[in-house]
Tab-separated table of C-alpha atoms and ligand atoms in Angstrom:
chain	number	residue	atom	x	y	z
A	467	UNK	CA	0.000	0.000	0.000
A	468	UNK	CA	1.267	3.486	-0.881
A	469	UNK	CA	0.194	6.949	0.255
A	470	UNK	CA	-1.594	9.379	-2.049
A	471	UNK	CA	1.609	11.436	-2.359
A	472	UNK	CA	3.683	8.357	-3.251
A	473	UNK	CA	1.151	7.286	-5.866
A	474	UNK	CA	1.068	10.743	-7.461
A	475	UNK	CA	4.864	10.957	-7.419
A	476	UNK	CA	5.162	7.556	-9.076
A	477	UNK	CA	2.961	8.827	-11.929
A	478	UNK	CA	4.779	12.144	-12.195
A	479	UNK	CA	8.241	10.483	-12.170
A	480	UNK	CA	7.605	8.131	-15.101
A	481	UNK	CA	10.176	8.634	-17.844
A	482	UNK	CA	8.345	9.074	-21.102
A	483	UNK	CA	9.109	10.101	-24.667
A	484	UNK	CA	6.710	12.494	-26.338
A	485	UNK	CA	5.586	12.203	-29.955
A	486	UNK	CA	4.629	15.201	-32.053
A	487	UNK	CA	2.375	15.752	-35.015
A	488	UNK	CA	0.910	18.554	-37.077
A	489	UNK	CA	-2.718	19.470	-36.338
A	490	UNK	CA	-5.077	21.711	-38.286
A	491	UNK	CA	-5.911	24.821	-36.279
A	492	UNK	CA	-9.538	23.810	-35.794
A	493	UNK	CA	-8.554	20.467	-34.223
A	494	UNK	CA	-5.755	21.752	-32.002
A	495	UNK	CA	-7.729	22.736	-28.885
A	496	UNK	CA	-6.203	21.204	-25.741
A	497	UNK	CA	-2.961	20.128	-27.429
A	498	UNK	CA	0.424	21.326	-26.109
A	499	UNK	CA	2.681	23.040	-28.658
A	500	UNK	CA	5.803	21.062	-29.516
A	501	UNK	CA	7.751	24.085	-30.825
A	502	UNK	CA	8.235	27.708	-29.779
A	503	UNK	CA	6.205	30.219	-31.759
A	504	UNK	CA	7.333	33.696	-32.816
A	505	UNK	CA	5.302	36.361	-34.569
A	506	UNK	CA	5.874	36.250	-38.371
A	507	UNK	CA	4.769	39.897	-38.660
A	508	UNK	CA	3.591	42.817	-36.526
A	509	UNK	CA	0.125	42.501	-34.949
A	510	UNK	CA	-1.696	44.604	-35.941
A	511	UNK	CA	0.138	44.839	-39.248
A	512	UNK	CA	-1.018	48.417	-39.863
A	513	UNK	CA	-2.394	51.318	-37.807
A	514	UNK	CA	-6.168	50.891	-37.739
A	515	UNK	CA	-9.258	52.429	-36.259
A	516	UNK	CA	-10.617	51.181	-32.920
A	517	UNK	CA	-13.968	52.871	-33.568
A	518	UNK	CA	-16.577	53.682	-36.143
A	519	UNK	CA	-16.023	57.426	-36.582
A	520	UNK	CA	-13.753	59.869	-38.383
A	521	UNK	CA	-10.011	59.862	-39.052
A	522	UNK	CA	-8.690	63.387	-38.531
A	523	UNK	CA	-5.596	65.262	-39.657
A	524	UNK	CA	-4.531	67.899	-37.118
A	525	UNK	CA	-6.288	68.775	-33.861
A	526	UNK	CA	-9.368	70.947	-34.471
A	527	UNK	CA	-13.106	70.854	-33.866
A	528	UNK	CA	-14.071	71.389	-37.504
A	529	UNK	CA	-12.825	69.479	-40.575
A	530	UNK	CA	-13.442	69.145	-44.320
A	531	UNK	CA	-14.899	65.695	-45.080
A	532	UNK	CA	-13.057	64.200	-48.034
A	533	UNK	CA	-14.077	60.530	-48.242
A	534	UNK	CA	-14.466	57.149	-46.560
A	535	UNK	CA	-12.359	54.078	-45.612
A	536	UNK	CA	-14.000	50.779	-44.660
A	537	UNK	CA	-12.472	47.680	-43.018
A	538	UNK	CA	-10.604	45.704	-45.644
A	539	UNK	CA	-10.101	48.652	-48.031
A	540	UNK	CA	-6.610	48.536	-49.414
A	541	UNK	CA	-6.449	51.828	-51.303
A	542	UNK	CA	-3.798	54.280	-50.013
A	543	UNK	CA	-5.490	57.366	-48.574
A	544	UNK	CA	-3.566	60.406	-47.404
A	545	UNK	CA	-5.000	63.340	-45.454
A	546	UNK	CA	-4.057	67.041	-45.581
A	547	UNK	CA	-4.158	69.303	-42.534
A	548	UNK	CA	-7.795	70.017	-41.567
A	549	UNK	CA	-9.208	67.064	-43.516
A	550	UNK	CA	-11.225	64.098	-42.182
A	551	UNK	CA	-12.570	60.829	-43.639
A	552	UNK	CA	-15.384	58.604	-42.456
A	553	UNK	CA	-13.728	55.442	-41.050
A	554	UNK	CA	-14.926	52.127	-39.622
A	555	UNK	CA	-13.556	49.780	-36.938
A	556	UNK	CA	-10.584	47.800	-38.192
A	557	UNK	CA	-10.034	49.958	-41.282
A	558	UNK	CA	-6.473	51.040	-42.063
A	559	UNK	CA	-6.106	54.687	-41.023
A	560	UNK	CA	-5.049	57.093	-43.800
A	561	UNK	CA	-1.533	58.530	-43.886
A	562	UNK	CA	-1.166	61.636	-41.675
A	563	UNK	CA	-4.039	60.638	-39.334
A	564	UNK	CA	-3.621	62.379	-35.981
A	565	UNK	CA	-6.607	60.776	-34.203
A	566	UNK	CA	-9.912	59.023	-34.717
A	567	UNK	CA	-13.052	60.534	-33.166
A	568	UNK	CA	-15.939	58.168	-32.386
A	569	UNK	CA	-19.021	58.984	-34.439
A	570	UNK	CA	-21.219	59.486	-31.341
A	571	UNK	CA	-19.237	62.651	-30.576
A	572	UNK	CA	-19.587	64.204	-34.028
A	573	UNK	CA	-22.096	65.769	-36.366
A	574	UNK	CA	-21.580	65.869	-40.114
A	575	UNK	CA	-23.353	68.204	-42.525
A	576	UNK	CA	-22.574	68.169	-46.255
A	577	UNK	CA	-18.797	68.271	-46.409
A	578	UNK	CA	-18.250	69.666	-42.894
A	579	UNK	CA	-17.554	67.612	-39.786
A	580	UNK	CA	-18.017	69.136	-36.332
A	581	UNK	CA	-16.686	67.516	-33.154
A	582	UNK	CA	-18.315	67.799	-29.699
A	583	UNK	CA	-14.882	67.861	-28.068
A	584	UNK	CA	-11.217	68.409	-28.970
A	585	UNK	CA	-9.489	65.220	-30.220
A	586	UNK	CA	-6.279	63.925	-28.609
A	587	UNK	CA	-3.230	62.750	-30.549
A	588	UNK	CA	-3.310	58.992	-31.143
A	589	UNK	CA	-6.841	58.626	-29.795
A	590	UNK	CA	-8.713	55.478	-30.989
A	591	UNK	CA	-5.843	54.332	-33.201
A	592	UNK	CA	-4.653	50.728	-32.732
A	593	UNK	CA	-0.966	51.044	-33.498
A	594	UNK	CA	0.955	48.704	-35.808
A	595	UNK	CA	2.745	46.171	-33.571
A	596	UNK	CA	0.617	47.178	-30.567
A	597	UNK	CA	0.028	43.530	-29.594
A	598	UNK	CA	3.108	41.804	-31.015
A	599	UNK	CA	6.109	42.849	-33.044
A	600	UNK	CA	7.644	40.722	-35.792
A	601	UNK	CA	9.955	38.077	-34.316
A	602	UNK	CA	8.594	38.447	-30.782
A	603	UNK	CA	8.068	35.229	-28.765
A	604	UNK	CA	4.374	34.333	-28.776
A	605	UNK	CA	4.250	30.906	-27.073
A	606	UNK	CA	6.839	28.668	-25.527
A	607	UNK	CA	6.871	24.999	-26.391
A	608	UNK	CA	4.386	23.084	-24.124
A	609	UNK	CA	1.887	25.930	-24.057
A	610	UNK	CA	-1.556	24.282	-23.958
A	611	UNK	CA	-3.832	25.693	-26.631
A	612	UNK	CA	-7.009	27.277	-25.242
A	613	UNK	CA	-9.592	29.080	-27.403
A	614	UNK	CA	-7.823	32.495	-27.318
A	615	UNK	CA	-4.545	30.769	-28.246
A	616	UNK	CA	-6.249	29.336	-31.321
A	617	UNK	CA	-7.464	32.835	-32.209
A	618	UNK	CA	-3.955	34.224	-31.794
A	619	UNK	CA	-2.396	31.471	-33.934
A	620	UNK	CA	-5.087	32.081	-36.549
A	621	UNK	CA	-4.394	35.816	-36.527
A	622	UNK	CA	-0.758	34.968	-37.278
A	623	UNK	CA	-1.965	33.137	-40.372
A	624	UNK	CA	-0.961	29.704	-39.061
A	625	UNK	CA	-3.280	26.939	-40.256
A	626	UNK	CA	-1.286	23.896	-39.071
A	627	UNK	CA	0.302	23.680	-35.617
A	628	UNK	CA	3.096	21.417	-34.369
A	629	UNK	CA	1.807	19.792	-31.189
A	630	UNK	CA	2.561	16.844	-28.937
A	631	UNK	CA	0.352	13.852	-29.732
A	632	UNK	CA	-2.218	12.765	-27.197
A	633	UNK	CA	-2.182	9.198	-25.903
A	634	UNK	CA	-4.425	6.527	-27.393
A	635	UNK	CA	-6.731	5.215	-24.657
A	636	UNK	CA	-8.587	1.900	-24.433
A	637	UNK	CA	-11.174	0.996	-21.798
A	638	UNK	CA	-12.029	-2.425	-20.392
A	639	UNK	CA	-14.928	-3.020	-18.019
A	640	UNK	CA	-15.100	-6.289	-16.101
A	641	UNK	CA	-17.959	-8.059	-14.333
A	642	UNK	CA	-20.435	-10.894	-14.984
A	643	UNK	CA	-23.181	-8.729	-13.513
A	644	UNK	CA	-22.848	-5.952	-16.084
A	645	UNK	CA	-25.368	-5.339	-18.849
A	646	UNK	CA	-25.184	-2.553	-21.407
A	647	UNK	CA	-27.817	0.173	-20.818
A	648	UNK	CA	-30.759	-0.357	-23.162
A	649	UNK	CA	-30.444	-4.122	-23.163
A	650	UNK	CA	-32.649	-6.498	-21.121
A	651	UNK	CA	-31.244	-7.588	-17.755
A	652	UNK	CA	-32.178	-10.334	-15.332
A	653	UNK	CA	-32.259	-10.637	-11.528
A	654	UNK	CA	-28.833	-9.967	-10.017
A	655	UNK	CA	-27.539	-8.012	-12.977
A	656	UNK	CA	-26.876	-4.257	-13.090
A	657	UNK	CA	-26.290	-1.796	-15.876
A	658	UNK	CA	-22.697	-1.047	-16.755
A	659	UNK	CA	-22.067	2.619	-16.010
A	660	UNK	CA	-18.377	3.191	-15.251
A	661	UNK	CA	-17.316	3.312	-18.880
A	662	UNK	CA	-19.700	6.221	-19.468
A	663	UNK	CA	-18.203	8.159	-16.576
A	664	UNK	CA	-14.689	7.457	-17.821
A	665	UNK	CA	-15.362	8.276	-21.454
A	666	UNK	CA	-17.236	11.402	-20.331
A	667	UNK	CA	-14.323	12.508	-18.152
A	668	UNK	CA	-11.934	11.794	-21.032
A	669	UNK	CA	-13.986	14.055	-23.293
A	670	UNK	CA	-14.216	16.699	-20.567
A	671	UNK	CA	-10.426	17.073	-20.754
A	672	UNK	CA	-10.005	16.715	-24.512
A	673	UNK	CA	-9.258	13.002	-24.703
A	674	UNK	CA	-11.232	10.164	-26.209
A	675	UNK	CA	-11.139	6.422	-26.094
A	676	UNK	CA	-10.305	4.318	-29.089
A	677	UNK	CA	-11.781	0.994	-28.024
A	678	UNK	CA	-14.123	-0.161	-25.233
A	679	UNK	CA	-14.509	-3.822	-24.272
A	680	UNK	CA	-16.683	-5.611	-21.719
A	681	UNK	CA	-15.124	-8.755	-20.220
A	682	UNK	CA	-16.642	-11.498	-18.049
A	683	UNK	CA	-15.056	-12.460	-14.722
A	684	UNK	CA	-12.962	-15.283	-16.142
A	685	UNK	CA	-9.181	-15.512	-15.974
A	686	UNK	CA	-8.614	-16.607	-19.591
A	687	UNK	CA	-11.087	-14.037	-20.941
A	688	UNK	CA	-9.511	-11.271	-18.859
A	689	UNK	CA	-5.999	-12.226	-19.986
A	690	UNK	CA	-7.040	-12.336	-23.638
A	691	UNK	CA	-9.020	-9.087	-23.383
A	692	UNK	CA	-6.061	-7.237	-21.868
A	693	UNK	CA	-3.714	-8.637	-24.537
A	694	UNK	CA	-5.988	-7.382	-27.336
A	695	UNK	CA	-6.491	-3.983	-25.706
A	696	UNK	CA	-2.725	-3.542	-25.284
A	697	UNK	CA	-2.275	-4.043	-29.035
A	698	UNK	CA	-3.758	-0.621	-29.751
A	699	UNK	CA	-3.232	1.850	-26.912
A	700	UNK	CA	-0.793	3.933	-24.912
A	701	UNK	CA	-2.978	3.905	-21.811
A	702	UNK	CA	-5.329	1.110	-20.801
A	703	UNK	CA	-8.010	1.924	-18.232
A	704	UNK	CA	-9.631	-1.123	-16.638
A	705	UNK	CA	-12.653	-0.935	-14.353
A	706	UNK	CA	-13.331	-3.549	-11.672
A	707	UNK	CA	-11.848	-6.950	-10.907
A	708	UNK	CA	-8.807	-5.474	-9.151
A	709	UNK	CA	-9.959	-6.122	-5.589
A	710	UNK	CA	-9.346	-9.258	-3.515
A	711	UNK	CA	-12.493	-11.240	-4.379
A	712	UNK	CA	-12.420	-14.747	-5.866
A	713	UNK	CA	-13.608	-13.294	-9.191
A	714	UNK	CA	-11.014	-10.514	-9.410
A	715	UNK	CA	-8.656	-11.612	-12.183
A	716	UNK	CA	-7.250	-8.330	-13.424
A	717	UNK	CA	-4.014	-8.163	-11.423
A	718	UNK	CA	-2.885	-11.671	-12.338
A	719	UNK	CA	-3.903	-11.150	-15.966
A	720	UNK	CA	-1.819	-7.979	-16.145
A	721	UNK	CA	1.205	-9.855	-14.781
A	722	UNK	CA	0.724	-12.617	-17.365
A	723	UNK	CA	0.657	-9.935	-20.061
A	724	UNK	CA	4.039	-8.611	-18.954
A	725	UNK	CA	2.732	-5.481	-17.238
A	726	UNK	CA	4.920	-4.439	-14.300
A	727	UNK	CA	3.235	-3.166	-11.173
A	728	UNK	CA	4.235	0.372	-10.142
A	729	UNK	CA	1.835	0.518	-7.224
A	730	UNK	CA	-1.177	-1.394	-5.977
A	731	UNK	CA	-3.504	-0.103	-3.276
A	732	UNK	CA	-3.497	3.493	-2.121
A	733	UNK	CA	-4.219	4.540	1.466
A	734	UNK	CA	-7.294	6.623	0.620
A	735	UNK	CA	-11.068	6.595	0.501
A	736	UNK	CA	-12.582	5.954	-1.921
A	737	UNK	CA	-10.390	3.999	-4.322
A	738	UNK	CA	-8.126	1.896	-2.120
A	739	UNK	CA	-7.693	-1.004	-4.600
A	740	UNK	CA	-6.145	1.208	-7.301
A	741	UNK	CA	-3.466	-0.358	-9.513
A	742	UNK	CA	-0.910	1.371	-11.757
A	743	UNK	CA	1.476	-0.536	-14.016
A	744	UNK	CA	3.705	-0.183	-17.050
A	745	UNK	CA	4.761	-2.329	-19.988
A	746	UNK	CA	7.414	-0.595	-22.105
A	747	UNK	CA	5.862	2.715	-23.076
A	748	UNK	CA	2.326	1.604	-22.247
A	749	UNK	CA	0.577	2.359	-18.976
A	750	UNK	CA	-2.272	0.562	-17.242
A	751	UNK	CA	-4.619	1.831	-14.574
A	752	UNK	CA	-6.944	-0.709	-12.995
A	753	UNK	CA	-9.627	1.282	-11.218
A	754	UNK	CA	-11.831	-0.156	-8.492
A	755	UNK	CA	-15.264	-1.122	-9.856
A	756	UNK	CA	-17.334	0.919	-7.438
A	757	UNK	CA	-18.607	3.820	-9.543
A	758	UNK	CA	-17.588	6.706	-7.271
A	759	UNK	CA	-14.163	5.143	-6.606
A	760	UNK	CA	-13.497	4.577	-10.256
A	761	UNK	CA	-14.320	8.141	-11.325
A	762	UNK	CA	-12.514	9.699	-8.339
A	763	UNK	CA	-9.376	7.730	-9.241
A	764	UNK	CA	-9.708	8.918	-12.827
A	765	UNK	CA	-9.704	12.573	-11.794
A	766	UNK	CA	-6.926	12.252	-9.228
A	767	UNK	CA	-4.537	9.784	-10.925
A	768	UNK	CA	-5.408	8.990	-14.539
A	769	UNK	CA	-5.881	12.577	-15.720
A	770	UNK	CA	-2.368	13.717	-14.644
A	771	UNK	CA	-0.789	10.816	-16.564
A	772	UNK	CA	-2.818	11.528	-19.711
A	773	UNK	CA	-1.804	15.185	-19.560
A	774	UNK	CA	1.848	14.346	-18.912
A	775	UNK	CA	1.795	12.039	-21.957
A	776	UNK	CA	0.337	14.967	-23.942
A	777	UNK	CA	3.298	17.200	-23.093
A	778	UNK	CA	1.567	19.313	-20.445
A	779	UNK	CA	3.820	20.945	-17.856
A	780	UNK	CA	1.064	21.442	-15.279
A	781	UNK	CA	-1.000	18.326	-14.851
A	782	UNK	CA	-4.060	17.310	-12.888
A	783	UNK	CA	-6.940	19.334	-11.544
A	784	UNK	CA	-5.991	22.556	-9.784
A	785	UNK	CA	-6.616	22.552	-6.036
A	786	UNK	CA	-8.564	25.521	-4.689
A	787	UNK	CA	-9.354	26.325	-1.069
A	788	UNK	CA	-12.899	27.073	0.022
A	789	UNK	CA	-14.374	27.601	3.491
A	790	UNK	CA	-16.505	24.705	4.693
A	791	UNK	CA	-20.206	25.407	5.241
A	792	UNK	CA	-20.681	23.081	8.248
A	793	UNK	CA	-18.209	21.463	10.641
A	794	UNK	CA	-16.949	18.038	9.510
A	795	UNK	CA	-14.825	15.240	10.933
A	796	UNK	CA	-13.224	12.557	8.768
A	797	UNK	CA	-13.901	9.321	10.639
A	798	UNK	CA	-13.263	7.014	7.676
A	799	UNK	CA	-9.792	6.075	8.962
A	800	UNK	CA	-8.167	7.101	5.651
A	801	UNK	CA	-7.459	10.404	3.876
A	802	UNK	CA	-10.574	11.043	1.821
A	803	UNK	CA	-11.681	12.637	-1.426
A	804	UNK	CA	-15.209	13.590	-0.435
A	805	UNK	CA	-18.086	14.243	-2.778
A	806	UNK	CA	-18.834	17.916	-2.294
A	807	UNK	CA	-20.748	20.851	-3.668
A	808	UNK	CA	-19.338	24.340	-3.830
A	809	UNK	CA	-22.198	26.791	-3.673
A	810	UNK	CA	-21.713	30.554	-3.363
A	811	UNK	CA	-18.076	30.141	-2.404
A	812	UNK	CA	-18.677	27.618	0.406
A	813	UNK	CA	-18.034	23.900	0.308
A	814	UNK	CA	-20.662	21.492	1.520
A	815	UNK	CA	-19.725	17.850	2.145
A	816	UNK	CA	-22.580	15.832	0.656
A	817	UNK	CA	-24.519	12.937	2.148
A	818	UNK	CA	-23.798	9.608	0.464
A	819	UNK	CA	-20.014	9.205	0.690
A	820	UNK	CA	-20.111	5.468	-0.087
A	821	UNK	CA	-17.775	4.208	-2.824
A	822	UNK	CA	-20.738	3.058	-4.881
A	823	UNK	CA	-22.685	6.312	-4.543
A	824	UNK	CA	-22.511	7.997	-7.871
A	825	UNK	CA	-25.716	9.997	-7.281
A	826	UNK	CA	-24.089	12.274	-4.703
A	827	UNK	CA	-21.078	12.733	-6.960
A	828	UNK	CA	-23.395	13.494	-9.886
A	829	UNK	CA	-25.140	16.264	-7.951
A	830	UNK	CA	-21.934	17.775	-6.575
A	831	UNK	CA	-19.224	19.663	-8.412
A	832	UNK	CA	-16.065	18.993	-6.424
A	833	UNK	CA	-13.883	16.529	-4.574
A	834	UNK	CA	-12.972	17.898	-1.153
A	835	UNK	CA	-9.812	16.496	0.387
A	836	UNK	CA	-10.033	15.885	4.138
A	837	UNK	CA	-7.180	14.103	5.882
A	838	UNK	CA	-7.597	11.055	8.078
A	839	UNK	CA	-9.002	12.169	11.460
A	840	UNK	CA	-9.058	15.831	10.454
A	841	UNK	CA	-11.677	17.902	12.295
A	842	UNK	CA	-12.970	20.955	10.470
A	843	UNK	CA	-14.956	23.798	12.013
A	844	UNK	CA	-17.392	25.903	10.023
A	845	UNK	CA	-15.372	28.333	7.886
A	846	UNK	CA	-12.141	26.300	7.930
A	847	UNK	CA	-10.514	26.089	4.504
A	848	UNK	CA	-10.807	22.824	2.580
A	849	UNK	CA	-8.740	21.817	-0.448
A	850	UNK	CA	-11.068	21.120	-3.360
A	851	UNK	CA	-10.704	19.933	-6.937
A	852	UNK	CA	-13.495	21.142	-9.182
A	853	UNK	CA	-14.974	18.398	-11.319
B	959	LIG	P1	-15.316	-4.929	-8.353
B	959	LIG	O1	-14.280	-3.885	-8.204
B	959	LIG	O2	-15.259	-5.616	-9.684
B	959	LIG	O3	-15.313	-5.869	-7.197
B	959	LIG	O4	-16.723	-4.176	-8.319
B	959	LIG	C1	-17.093	-3.433	-7.189
B	959	LIG	C2	-18.517	-2.960	-7.336
B	959	LIG	O5	-18.633	-2.098	-8.440
B	959	LIG	C3	-19.540	-4.054	-7.576
B	959	LIG	O6	-20.727	-3.731	-6.890
B	959	LIG	C4	-19.750	-4.006	-9.061
B	959	LIG	O7	-21.006	-4.500	-9.456
B	959	LIG	C5	-19.631	-2.556	-9.348
B	959	LIG	N1	-19.139	-2.322	-10.691
B	959	LIG	C6	-18.027	-2.860	-11.222
B	959	LIG	N2	-17.854	-2.455	-12.487
B	959	LIG	C7	-18.900	-1.642	-12.782
B	959	LIG	C8	-19.287	-0.914	-13.919
B	959	LIG	N3	-18.544	-0.943	-15.030
B	959	LIG	N4	-20.419	-0.197	-13.871
B	959	LIG	C9	-21.157	-0.156	-12.742
B	959	LIG	N5	-20.841	-0.800	-11.613
B	959	LIG	C10	-19.727	-1.558	-11.630
B	960	LIG	MG1	-16.166	-7.251	-10.418
């Protein structure tokens, strides 16, 4: 048995080699860049108007109106002292523009423009290079692409990005009692649900599974199922069959498939019978079958590995501290990831902390970490991961 810290360190310390690939811009969300990026040109590339209004030459309150420039116009316009042109947001400002006045502060009659106030030099002009100058560092390698990053890369004209590949994931669920939702079931059977939680959590963080297999509680079937799954993945996530029951064949089947154990059993609640192993460059997590344990272990342990394999520098869910709404004492005898709800800045530990209780987890939005024996008074800070 290892502690939570030892288990997390074992995952973080794995030596891995990252693969890279080129991704179209519209498929690159959530990938980490595999090269540094510099600006190929100034952004903006030309002085342009921040407003719909008038481009002015010189500082006056009355101008001669001499024309119009719209966004996208490429004709060269040049102003003389005392002249103004109608201009629109994003349009290139004419040569000799001193300022742009927003249209709400103007009145135009025939060829005369009157301003409600004196303009100021440079007002409402977005300067060439105001965001980035040519050659400037934009992103370091390993930057994880969020939506504004995609916009920035697009504005640099880049349509293909060099990124680190994401791992290929396969899922195996085990259990004679499991029936696929939508299919008829008999007495003693239950619907298989863990794979939906896992594939949902994968999608939540920009991953997806490649293959999903349901296996009966049989040693030969488990061994064969693991062998097949290992043929086509970087990370294999198994649910159930890793405990100490007579029908738990996963651990032995992993050994027979040449997977080396890195840790088995973590001193925590839920999710004590968690297994982590490695075969060459492939990794295996065997998650306890109880639904809340399995998903909790995904968030705490599997996610950091998937992100590390994707080239992320910061992995796992961020821990935030929130004051607890009511006093709480952890009497479970193990450090616990508790199903919790953060409402209006306060954390409430939910009823239904059992390892099988997915309904409380489904209604909450966080895992609150409370140490073994820890006693919390109302208002004490609790470390929470938002799920
Ligand atoms: P196990 O870890 O295989 O001993 O399973 C522990 C508990 O979790 C049992 O009550 C199982 O029926 C349940 N369980 C295991 N796998 C799943 C699954 N994929 N979906 C829903 N419940 C499961
Ligand atoms: Mg089972």
